[in-house]
Coordinates of C-alpha atoms in Angstrom, one line a residue:
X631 CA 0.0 0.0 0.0
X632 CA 2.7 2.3 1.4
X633 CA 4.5 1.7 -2.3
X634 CA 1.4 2.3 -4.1
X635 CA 1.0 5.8 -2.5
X636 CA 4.6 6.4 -2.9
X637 CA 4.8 5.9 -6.8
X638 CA 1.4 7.2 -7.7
X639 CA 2.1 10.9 -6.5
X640 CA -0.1 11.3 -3.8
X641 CA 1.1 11.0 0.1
X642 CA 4.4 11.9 0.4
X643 CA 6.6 13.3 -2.7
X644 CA 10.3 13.2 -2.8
X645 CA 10.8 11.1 0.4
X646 CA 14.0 8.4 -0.1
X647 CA 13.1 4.9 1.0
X648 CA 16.0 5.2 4.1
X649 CA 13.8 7.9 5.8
X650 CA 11.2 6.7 8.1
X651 CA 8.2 7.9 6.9
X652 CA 5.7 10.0 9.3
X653 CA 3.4 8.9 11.3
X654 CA 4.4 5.0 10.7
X655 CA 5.2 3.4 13.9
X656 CA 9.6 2.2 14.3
X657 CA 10.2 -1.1 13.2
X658 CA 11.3 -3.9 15.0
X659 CA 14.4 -5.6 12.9
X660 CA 15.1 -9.6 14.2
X661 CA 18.3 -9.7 15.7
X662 CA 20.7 -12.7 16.2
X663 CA 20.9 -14.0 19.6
X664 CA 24.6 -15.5 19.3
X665 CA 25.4 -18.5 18.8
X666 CA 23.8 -20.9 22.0
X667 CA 20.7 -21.9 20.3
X668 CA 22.9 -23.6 17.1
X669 CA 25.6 -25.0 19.4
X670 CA 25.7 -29.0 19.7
X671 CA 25.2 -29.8 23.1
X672 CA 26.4 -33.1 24.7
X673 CA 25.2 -34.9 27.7
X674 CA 26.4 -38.1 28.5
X675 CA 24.4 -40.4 30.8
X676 CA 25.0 -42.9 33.6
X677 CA 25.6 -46.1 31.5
X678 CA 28.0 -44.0 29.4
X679 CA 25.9 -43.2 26.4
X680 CA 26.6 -39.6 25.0
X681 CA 23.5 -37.7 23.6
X682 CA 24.3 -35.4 21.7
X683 CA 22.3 -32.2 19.4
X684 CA 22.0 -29.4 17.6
X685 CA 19.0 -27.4 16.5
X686 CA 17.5 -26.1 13.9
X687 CA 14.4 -24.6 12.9
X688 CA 11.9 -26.8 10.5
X689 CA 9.1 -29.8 11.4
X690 CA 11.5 -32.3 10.9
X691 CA 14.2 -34.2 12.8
X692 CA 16.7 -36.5 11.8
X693 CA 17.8 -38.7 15.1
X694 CA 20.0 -41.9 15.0
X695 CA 22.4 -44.2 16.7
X696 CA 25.8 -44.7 15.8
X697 CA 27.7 -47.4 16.8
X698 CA 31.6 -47.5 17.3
X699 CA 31.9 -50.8 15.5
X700 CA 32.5 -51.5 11.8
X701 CA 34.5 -54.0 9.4
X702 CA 37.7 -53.0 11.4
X703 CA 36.6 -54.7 14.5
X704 CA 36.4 -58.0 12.7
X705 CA 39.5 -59.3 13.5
X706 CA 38.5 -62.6 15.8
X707 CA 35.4 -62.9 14.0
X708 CA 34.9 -64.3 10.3
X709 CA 34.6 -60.8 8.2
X710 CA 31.3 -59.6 7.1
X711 CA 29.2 -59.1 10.2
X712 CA 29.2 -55.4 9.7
X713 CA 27.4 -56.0 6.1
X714 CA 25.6 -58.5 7.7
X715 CA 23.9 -56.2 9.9
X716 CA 23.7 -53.3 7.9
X717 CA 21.3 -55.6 5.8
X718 CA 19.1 -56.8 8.9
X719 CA 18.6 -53.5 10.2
X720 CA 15.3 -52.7 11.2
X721 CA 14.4 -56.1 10.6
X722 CA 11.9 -57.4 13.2
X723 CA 12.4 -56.7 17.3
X724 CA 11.0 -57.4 20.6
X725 CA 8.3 -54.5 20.1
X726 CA 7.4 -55.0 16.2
X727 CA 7.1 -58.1 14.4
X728 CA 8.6 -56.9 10.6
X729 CA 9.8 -54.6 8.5
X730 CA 6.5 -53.8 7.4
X731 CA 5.1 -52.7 10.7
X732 CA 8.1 -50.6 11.9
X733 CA 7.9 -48.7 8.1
X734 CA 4.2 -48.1 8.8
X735 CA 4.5 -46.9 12.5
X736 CA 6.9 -44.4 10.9
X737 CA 5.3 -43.5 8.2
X738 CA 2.7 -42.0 10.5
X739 CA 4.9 -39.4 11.6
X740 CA 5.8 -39.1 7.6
X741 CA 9.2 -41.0 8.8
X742 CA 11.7 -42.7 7.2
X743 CA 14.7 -45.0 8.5
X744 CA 18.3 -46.1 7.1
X745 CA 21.4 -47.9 8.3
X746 CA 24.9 -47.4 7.0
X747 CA 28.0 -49.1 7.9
X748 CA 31.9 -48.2 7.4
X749 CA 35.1 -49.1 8.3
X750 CA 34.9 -47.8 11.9
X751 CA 31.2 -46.3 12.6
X752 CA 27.3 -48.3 12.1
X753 CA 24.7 -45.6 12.0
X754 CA 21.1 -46.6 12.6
X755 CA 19.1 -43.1 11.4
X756 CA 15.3 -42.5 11.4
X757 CA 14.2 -38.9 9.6
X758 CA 10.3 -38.2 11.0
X759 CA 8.3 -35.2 12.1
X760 CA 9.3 -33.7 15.4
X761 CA 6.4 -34.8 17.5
X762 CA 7.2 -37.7 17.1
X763 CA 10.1 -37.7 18.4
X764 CA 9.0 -40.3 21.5
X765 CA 8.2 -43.2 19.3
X766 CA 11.8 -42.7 16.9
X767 CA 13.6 -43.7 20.2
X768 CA 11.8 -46.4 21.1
X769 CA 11.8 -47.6 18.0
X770 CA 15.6 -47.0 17.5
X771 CA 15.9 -48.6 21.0
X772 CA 14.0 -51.5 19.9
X773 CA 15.9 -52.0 16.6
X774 CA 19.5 -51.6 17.8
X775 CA 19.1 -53.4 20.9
X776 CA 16.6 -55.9 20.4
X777 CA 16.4 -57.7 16.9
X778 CA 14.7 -60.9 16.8
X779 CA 17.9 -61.7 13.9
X780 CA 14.8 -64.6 12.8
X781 CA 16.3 -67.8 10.7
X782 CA 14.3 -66.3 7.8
X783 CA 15.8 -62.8 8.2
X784 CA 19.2 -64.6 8.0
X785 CA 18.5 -66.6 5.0
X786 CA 17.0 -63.2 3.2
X787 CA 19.9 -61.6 4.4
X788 CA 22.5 -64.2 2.5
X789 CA 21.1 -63.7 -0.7
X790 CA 21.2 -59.9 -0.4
X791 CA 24.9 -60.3 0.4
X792 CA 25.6 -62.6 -2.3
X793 CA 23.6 -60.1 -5.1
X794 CA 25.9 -57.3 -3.7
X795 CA 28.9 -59.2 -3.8
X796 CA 28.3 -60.1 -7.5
X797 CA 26.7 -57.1 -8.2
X798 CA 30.4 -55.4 -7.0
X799 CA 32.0 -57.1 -10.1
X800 CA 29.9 -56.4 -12.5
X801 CA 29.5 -53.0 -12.0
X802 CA 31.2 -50.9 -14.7
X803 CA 31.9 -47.7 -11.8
X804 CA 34.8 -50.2 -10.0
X805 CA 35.6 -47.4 -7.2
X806 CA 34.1 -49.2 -4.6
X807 CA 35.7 -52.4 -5.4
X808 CA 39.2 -50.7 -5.7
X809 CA 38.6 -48.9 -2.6
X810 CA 38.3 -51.6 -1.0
X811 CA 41.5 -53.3 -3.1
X812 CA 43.4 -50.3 -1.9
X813 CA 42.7 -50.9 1.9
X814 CA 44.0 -54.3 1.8
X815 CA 47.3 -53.2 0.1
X816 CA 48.0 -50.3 2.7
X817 CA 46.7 -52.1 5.7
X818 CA 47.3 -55.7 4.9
X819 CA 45.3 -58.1 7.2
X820 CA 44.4 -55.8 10.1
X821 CA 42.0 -52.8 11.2
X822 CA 41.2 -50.7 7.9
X823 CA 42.6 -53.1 5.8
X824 CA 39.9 -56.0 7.0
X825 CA 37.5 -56.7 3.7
X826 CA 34.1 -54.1 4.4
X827 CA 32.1 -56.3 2.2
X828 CA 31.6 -59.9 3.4
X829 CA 33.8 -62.7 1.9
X830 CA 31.7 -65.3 -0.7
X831 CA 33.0 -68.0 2.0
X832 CA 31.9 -66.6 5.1
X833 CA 28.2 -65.8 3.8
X834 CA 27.2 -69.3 5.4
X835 CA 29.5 -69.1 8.1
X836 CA 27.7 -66.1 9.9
X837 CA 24.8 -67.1 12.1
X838 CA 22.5 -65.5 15.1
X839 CA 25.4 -67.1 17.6
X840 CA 28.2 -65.1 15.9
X841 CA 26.4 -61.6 15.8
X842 CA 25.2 -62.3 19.4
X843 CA 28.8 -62.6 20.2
X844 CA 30.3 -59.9 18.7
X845 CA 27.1 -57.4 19.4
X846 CA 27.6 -58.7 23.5
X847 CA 31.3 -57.0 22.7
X848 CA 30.7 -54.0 20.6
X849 CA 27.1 -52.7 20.5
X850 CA 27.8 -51.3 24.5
X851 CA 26.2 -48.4 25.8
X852 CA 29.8 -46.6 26.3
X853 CA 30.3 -47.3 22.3
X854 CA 27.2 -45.3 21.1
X855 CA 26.1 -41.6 20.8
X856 CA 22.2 -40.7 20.5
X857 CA 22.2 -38.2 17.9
X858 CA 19.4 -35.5 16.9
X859 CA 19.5 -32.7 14.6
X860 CA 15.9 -30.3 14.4
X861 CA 15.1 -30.9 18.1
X862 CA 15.4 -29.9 21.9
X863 CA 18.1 -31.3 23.5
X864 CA 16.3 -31.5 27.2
X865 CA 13.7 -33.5 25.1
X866 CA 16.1 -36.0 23.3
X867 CA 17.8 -36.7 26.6
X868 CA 14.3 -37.2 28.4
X869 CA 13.7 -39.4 25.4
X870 CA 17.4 -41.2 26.0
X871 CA 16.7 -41.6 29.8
X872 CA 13.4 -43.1 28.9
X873 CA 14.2 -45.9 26.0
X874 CA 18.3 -46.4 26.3
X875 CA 19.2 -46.4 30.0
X876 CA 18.3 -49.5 31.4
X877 CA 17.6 -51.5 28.7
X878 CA 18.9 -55.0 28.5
X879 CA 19.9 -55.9 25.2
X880 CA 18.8 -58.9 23.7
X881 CA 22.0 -61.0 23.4
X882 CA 22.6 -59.9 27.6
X883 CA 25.7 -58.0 28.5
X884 CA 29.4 -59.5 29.6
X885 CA 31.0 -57.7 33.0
X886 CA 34.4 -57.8 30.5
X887 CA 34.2 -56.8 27.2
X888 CA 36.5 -58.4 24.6
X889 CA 37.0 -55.2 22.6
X890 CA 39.7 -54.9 19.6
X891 CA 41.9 -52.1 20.3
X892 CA 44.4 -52.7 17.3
X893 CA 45.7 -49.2 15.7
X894 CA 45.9 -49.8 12.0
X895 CA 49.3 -50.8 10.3
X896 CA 50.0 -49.3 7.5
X897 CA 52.2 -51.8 5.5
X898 CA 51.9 -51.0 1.6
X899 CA 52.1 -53.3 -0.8
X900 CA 50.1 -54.4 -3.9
X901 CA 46.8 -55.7 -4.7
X902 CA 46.3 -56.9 -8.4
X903 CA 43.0 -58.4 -10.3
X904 CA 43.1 -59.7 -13.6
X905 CA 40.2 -59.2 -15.1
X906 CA 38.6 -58.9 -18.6
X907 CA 36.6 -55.8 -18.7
X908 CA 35.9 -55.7 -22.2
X909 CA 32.1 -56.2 -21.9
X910 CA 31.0 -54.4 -18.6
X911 CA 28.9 -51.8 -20.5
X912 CA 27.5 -53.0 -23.3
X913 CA 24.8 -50.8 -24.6
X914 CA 24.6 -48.1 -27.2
X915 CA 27.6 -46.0 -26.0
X916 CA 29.6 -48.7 -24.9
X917 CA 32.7 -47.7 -22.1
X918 CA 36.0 -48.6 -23.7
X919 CA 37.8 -51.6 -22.1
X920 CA 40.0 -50.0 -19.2
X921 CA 42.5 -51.3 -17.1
X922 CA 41.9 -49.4 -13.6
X923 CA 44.7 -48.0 -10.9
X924 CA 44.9 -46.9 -7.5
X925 CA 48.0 -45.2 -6.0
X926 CA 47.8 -44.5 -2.2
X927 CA 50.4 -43.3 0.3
X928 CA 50.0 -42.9 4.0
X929 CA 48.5 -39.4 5.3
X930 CA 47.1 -39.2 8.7
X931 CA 44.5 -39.6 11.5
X932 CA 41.6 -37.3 11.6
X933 CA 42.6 -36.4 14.7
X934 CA 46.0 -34.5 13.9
X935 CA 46.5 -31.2 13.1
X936 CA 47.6 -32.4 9.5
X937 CA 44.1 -33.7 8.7
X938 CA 42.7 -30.2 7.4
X939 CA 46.4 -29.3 4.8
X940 CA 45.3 -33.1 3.5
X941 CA 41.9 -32.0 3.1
X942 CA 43.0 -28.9 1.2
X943 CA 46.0 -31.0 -0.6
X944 CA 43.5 -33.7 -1.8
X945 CA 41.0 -30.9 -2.7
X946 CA 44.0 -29.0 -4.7
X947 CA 44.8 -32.5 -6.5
X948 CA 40.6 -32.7 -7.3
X949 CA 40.0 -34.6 -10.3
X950 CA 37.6 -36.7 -12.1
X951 CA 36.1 -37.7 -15.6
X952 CA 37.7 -36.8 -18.8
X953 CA 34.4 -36.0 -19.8
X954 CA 32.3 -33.3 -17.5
X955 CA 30.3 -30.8 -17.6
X956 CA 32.2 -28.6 -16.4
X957 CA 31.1 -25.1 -14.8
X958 CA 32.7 -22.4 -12.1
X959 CA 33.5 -24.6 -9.1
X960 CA 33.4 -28.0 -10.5
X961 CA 36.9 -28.5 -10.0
X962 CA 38.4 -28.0 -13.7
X963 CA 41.4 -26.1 -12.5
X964 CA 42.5 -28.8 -10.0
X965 CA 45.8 -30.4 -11.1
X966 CA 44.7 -33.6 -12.5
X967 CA 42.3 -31.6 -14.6
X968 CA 45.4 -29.0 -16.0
X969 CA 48.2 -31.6 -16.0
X970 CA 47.0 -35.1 -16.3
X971 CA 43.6 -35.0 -18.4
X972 CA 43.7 -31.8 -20.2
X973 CA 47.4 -33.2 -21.0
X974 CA 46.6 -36.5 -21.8
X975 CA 43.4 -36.8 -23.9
X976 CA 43.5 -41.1 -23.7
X977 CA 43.1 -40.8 -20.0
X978 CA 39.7 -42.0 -19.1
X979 CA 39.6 -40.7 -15.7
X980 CA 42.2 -39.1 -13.3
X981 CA 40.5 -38.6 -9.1
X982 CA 42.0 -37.6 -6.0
X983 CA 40.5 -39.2 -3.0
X984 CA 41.7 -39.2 1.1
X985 CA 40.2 -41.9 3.4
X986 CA 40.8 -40.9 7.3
X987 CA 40.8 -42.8 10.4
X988 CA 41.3 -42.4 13.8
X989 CA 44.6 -44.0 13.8
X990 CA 46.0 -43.8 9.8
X991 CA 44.6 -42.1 6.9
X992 CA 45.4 -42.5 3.1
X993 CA 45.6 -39.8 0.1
X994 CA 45.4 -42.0 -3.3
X995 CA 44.8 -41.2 -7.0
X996 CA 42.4 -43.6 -9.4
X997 CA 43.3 -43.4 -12.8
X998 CA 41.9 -45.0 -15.8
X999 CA 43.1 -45.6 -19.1
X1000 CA 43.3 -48.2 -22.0
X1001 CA 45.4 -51.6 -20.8
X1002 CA 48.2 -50.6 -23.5
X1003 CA 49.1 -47.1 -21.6
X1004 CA 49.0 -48.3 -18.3
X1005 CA 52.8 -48.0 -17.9
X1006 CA 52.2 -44.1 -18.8
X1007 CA 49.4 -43.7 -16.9
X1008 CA 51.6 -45.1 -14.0
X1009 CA 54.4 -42.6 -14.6
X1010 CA 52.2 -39.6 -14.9
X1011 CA 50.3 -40.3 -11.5
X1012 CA 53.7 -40.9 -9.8
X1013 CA 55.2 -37.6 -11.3
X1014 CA 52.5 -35.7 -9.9
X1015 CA 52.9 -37.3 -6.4
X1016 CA 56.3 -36.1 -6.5
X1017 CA 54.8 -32.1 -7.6
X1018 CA 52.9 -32.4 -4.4
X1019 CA 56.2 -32.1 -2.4
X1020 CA 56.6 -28.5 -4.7
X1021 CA 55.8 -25.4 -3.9
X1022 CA 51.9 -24.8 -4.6
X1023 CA 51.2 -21.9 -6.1
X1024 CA 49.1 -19.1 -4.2
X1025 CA 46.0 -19.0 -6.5
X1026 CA 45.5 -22.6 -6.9
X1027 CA 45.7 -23.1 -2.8
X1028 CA 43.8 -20.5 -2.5
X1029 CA 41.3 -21.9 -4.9
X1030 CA 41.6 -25.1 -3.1
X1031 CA 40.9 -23.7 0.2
X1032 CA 37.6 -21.9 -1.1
X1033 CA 36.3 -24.4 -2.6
X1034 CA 36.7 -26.7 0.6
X1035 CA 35.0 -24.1 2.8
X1036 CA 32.2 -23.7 0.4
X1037 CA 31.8 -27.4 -0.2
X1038 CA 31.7 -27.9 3.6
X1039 CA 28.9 -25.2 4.0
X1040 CA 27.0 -26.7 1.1
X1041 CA 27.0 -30.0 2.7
X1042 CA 26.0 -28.8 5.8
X1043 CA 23.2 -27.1 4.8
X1044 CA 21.4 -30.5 4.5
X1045 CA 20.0 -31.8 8.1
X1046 CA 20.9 -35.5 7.3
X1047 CA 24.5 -34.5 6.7
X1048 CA 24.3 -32.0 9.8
X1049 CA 23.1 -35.2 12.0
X1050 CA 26.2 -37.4 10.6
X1051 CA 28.7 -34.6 10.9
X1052 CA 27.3 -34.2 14.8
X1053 CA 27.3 -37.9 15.5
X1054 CA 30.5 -39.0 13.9
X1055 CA 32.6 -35.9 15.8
X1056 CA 31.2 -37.0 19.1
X1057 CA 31.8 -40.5 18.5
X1058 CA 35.1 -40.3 17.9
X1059 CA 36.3 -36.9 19.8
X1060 CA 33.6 -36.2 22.3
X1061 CA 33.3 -32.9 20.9
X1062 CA 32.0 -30.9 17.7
X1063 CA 33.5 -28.9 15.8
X1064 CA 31.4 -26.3 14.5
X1065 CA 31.9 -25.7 10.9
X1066 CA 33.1 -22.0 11.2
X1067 CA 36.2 -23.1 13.3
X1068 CA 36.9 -25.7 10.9
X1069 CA 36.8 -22.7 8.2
X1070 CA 38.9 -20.6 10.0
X1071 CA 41.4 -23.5 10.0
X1072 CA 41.7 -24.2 6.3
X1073 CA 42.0 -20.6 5.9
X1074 CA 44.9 -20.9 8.0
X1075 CA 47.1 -23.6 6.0
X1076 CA 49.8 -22.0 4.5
X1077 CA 52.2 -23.8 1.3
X1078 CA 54.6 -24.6 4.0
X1079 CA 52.1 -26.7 5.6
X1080 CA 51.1 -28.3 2.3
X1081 CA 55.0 -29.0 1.0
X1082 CA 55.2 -30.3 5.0
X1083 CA 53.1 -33.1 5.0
X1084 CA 53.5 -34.1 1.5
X1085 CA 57.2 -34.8 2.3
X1086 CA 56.1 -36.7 5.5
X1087 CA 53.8 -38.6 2.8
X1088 CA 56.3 -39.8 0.5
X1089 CA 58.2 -41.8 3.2
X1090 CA 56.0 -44.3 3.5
X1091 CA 55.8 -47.4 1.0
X1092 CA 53.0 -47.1 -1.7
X1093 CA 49.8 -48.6 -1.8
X1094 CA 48.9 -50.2 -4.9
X1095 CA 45.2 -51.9 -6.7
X1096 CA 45.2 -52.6 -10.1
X1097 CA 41.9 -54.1 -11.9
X1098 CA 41.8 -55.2 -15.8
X1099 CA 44.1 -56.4 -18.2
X1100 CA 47.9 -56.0 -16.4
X1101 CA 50.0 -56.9 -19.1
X1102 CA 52.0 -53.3 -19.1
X1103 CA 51.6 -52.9 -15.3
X1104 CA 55.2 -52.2 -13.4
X1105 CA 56.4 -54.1 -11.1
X1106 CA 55.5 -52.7 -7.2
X1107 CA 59.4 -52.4 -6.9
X1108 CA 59.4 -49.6 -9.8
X1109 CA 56.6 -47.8 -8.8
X1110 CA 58.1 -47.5 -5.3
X1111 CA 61.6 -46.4 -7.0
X1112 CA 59.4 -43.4 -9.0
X1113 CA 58.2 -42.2 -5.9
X1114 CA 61.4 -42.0 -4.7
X1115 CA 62.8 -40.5 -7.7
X1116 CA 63.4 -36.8 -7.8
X1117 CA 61.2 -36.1 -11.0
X1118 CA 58.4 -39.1 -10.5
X1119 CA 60.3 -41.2 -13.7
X1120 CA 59.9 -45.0 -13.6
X1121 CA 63.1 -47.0 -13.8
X1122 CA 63.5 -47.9 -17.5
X1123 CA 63.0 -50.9 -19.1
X1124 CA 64.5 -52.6 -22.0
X1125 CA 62.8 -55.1 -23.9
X1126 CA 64.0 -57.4 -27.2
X1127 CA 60.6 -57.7 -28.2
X1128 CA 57.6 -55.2 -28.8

């Protein structure tokens, strides 16, 4: 109305739109009350189970469990439980008697529930409207702490494992199969290194007796953190005291725990698959047959000071397709994009990638290429390991460093990500945090701390996966000589025949 009278003529002429106009009563402008209302907060109660939250406004709430037990933990236990129960999550418990019926008593409260496993954490996560909130303990009470683990379940459960397992080898994306490749090379038979996926062999050998075993060790109350984004804390804790303090688990409790407190080895080393990969996408456009590498070197813990000049270092290295559609931000002036695949046109596929742990970390490179360049392909991925340990220049570190601030922002705009972000960092630290102290350290890392921990990096032995047709591949002891070299160059090789 006011803008009507203003542009028509009439009211008051000539008045700028700063001035307060007469007779209109001062306006109230919101204000920020700091920071306390956003902060996580942390309570941890008498059995030892930290709750932890952080608010935020909106009708829903993600809340979940997570567990400080993965694949890692599997060491005097056939491997695969941790996929195992990632499958029979909120299967049937005490309280409900399927699937079916805990998806419908959810879906009430317009509710939705997930679990994920890794290396090192199990997350059980429900997302549902906040008044709700009651019943999304229980019912995350119920499903971590009493499943009924029914033969059925167990027999569903196999197959699911065995479609995965085949379903790894077919795929034609093989990063998760030479992720995990790459683990067992750097950490060779312990922690990290421990296969996440379960073995073909042990699918039968896994049973209600061996997940009641290693559960009695793992899934304790001084292992877990109750984690809530979009709610109260005083309600999440009054919903805590209520479902997860005294509850007896199903499998009972043991006065000792037999907990594995291994800290990973890194040990380098080489992990090779010959495979014909000819025909994994057949179709219209088929993929060229490629012949698929992973370099890794030894990094560090997440909980060192060197985590965040990796973070920016593997963000600087960055990465990815040969073909993308690239726009501002996407990464195309990362180095792999300038030297390796704007270089290179027959490289299929050049990514940066940095795994960390609580105890060991590792900084690799995938590259893809046809199987009669892999020797090049090797060369040029060890040649930029060695540039790492150069002096970076201003504008790409700070490029690197903006684009891992905004990246982290971006990602924590999503409540989901905000609930694993809270819940992993209290886990493992017993703390958050918050994102703009994590900002305020990558702006912080200078090219001395970059050259720094690259030259710790290339001490340690390589890590090495290699998937496809390996005829060219070096040898493990020539890709460690390049990366010991000055300029990156393989050791050469003379053959009589081509």
């Amino acid at each position: 109305f006011i803008a009507v009278v203003l542009f028509s003529g009439g009211g008051y002429p000539n008045i700028s739109l700063s001035t307060p106009l007469p007779g209109i009563p001062k306006p109230v402008f919101a204000s920020v009350d700091g920071q306390e209302k956003y902060e996580t907060k942390i309570t941890t109660l008498e059995n030892g189970l930290k709750v932890a939250s952080q608010n935020k406004f909106g009708e829903f709430c993600t809340v979940g469990v997570l567990v400080n037990s993965g694949s890692r933990h599997e060491a005097k236990y056939p491997s695969g439980i941790a996929h195992f129960l990632e499958k029979l999550a909120f299967s049937s418990t005490a309280q409900y008697g399927s699937k079916d019926e805990i998806l419908l008593t959810l879906e009430k409260h317009g509710g939705i529930c997930d679990c994920q496993t890794s290396r090192d954490t199990t997350m059980y996560a429900v997302s549902a409207e906040v008044k709700g909130l009651d019943t999304v303990v229980s019912l995350l009470s119920d499903a971590v702490l009493q499943p009924r683990l029914l033969d059925e379940e167990l027999e569903m459960t196999r197959m699911a494992v065995r479609f995965e397992l085949e379903d790894l080898n077919m795929r034609p994306d093989p990063e998760p199969l030479l992720t995990e490749m790459i683990h067992a090379a750097a950490y060779r038979g312990n922690t990290v290194g421990l296969p996440r996926f379960c073995p073909a062999d042990n699918v039968d050998k896994i049973d209600k007796n061996v997940l009641h075993s290693y559960l009695r060790n793992y899934y304790r109350p001084e292992r877990m953190v109750l984690a809530g984004v979009g709610i109260e804390h005083e309600q999440l804790v009054e919903s805590a005291r209520k479902y997860l303090l005294d509850v007896k688990p199903v499998w009972g409790t043991s006065s000792a725990p037999n907990v594995d407190l291994s800290v990973a080895q890194y040990t380098g080393g080489i992990v090779k698959m010959e495979k014909d990969m000819s025909d994994v996408s057949l179709g219209p456009t088929p993929i060229p047959e490629l012949t698929h590498i992973m370099i890794g070197l030894e990094s560090c813990s997440y909980l060192e000071d060197d985590f965040i000049p990796f973070a920016v270092l593997n963000m600087m290295m960055g990465g990815g397709g040969s073909f993308s559609a690239g726009g501002p931000g996407k990464g195309m002036f990362t180095r792999l994009y300038l030297n390796v695949l704007n270089r290179h046109h027959w490289m299929y596929n050049a990514t940066s990638y940095h795994h960390s742990y609580e105890d060991s970390g590792l900084l690799c490179i995938h590259a893809s290429a046809d199987p009669r360049q892999v020797r090049e392909m090797v060369e040029i991925i060890t040649r930029e390991f060695i540039q790492m340990g150069g002096s970076a220049g201003e504008m790409e570190l700070e490029r690197a460093k903006t684009q891992l601030k905004s990246m982290l922002m971006m990602n924590l705009e999503s409540r989901p990500v905000i609930f694993e972000d809270v819940g992993r960092q209290v886990l493992s630290t017993g703390k958050r945090k918050l994102p703009h102290e994590l900002c305020h350290l990558i702006s912080s890392v200078t090219p001395g701390d970059i050259k720094r921990v690259t030259t710790k990096m290339l001490r340690s032995k390589p890590a090495v996966a290699a998937l496809g047709d390996l005829m060219e591949l070096p040898s493990y002891e020539h890709i460690q000589a390049a990366l010991s070299s000055k300029d990156g160059r393989l050791p050469r090789t003379y053959r009589l025949f081509r």
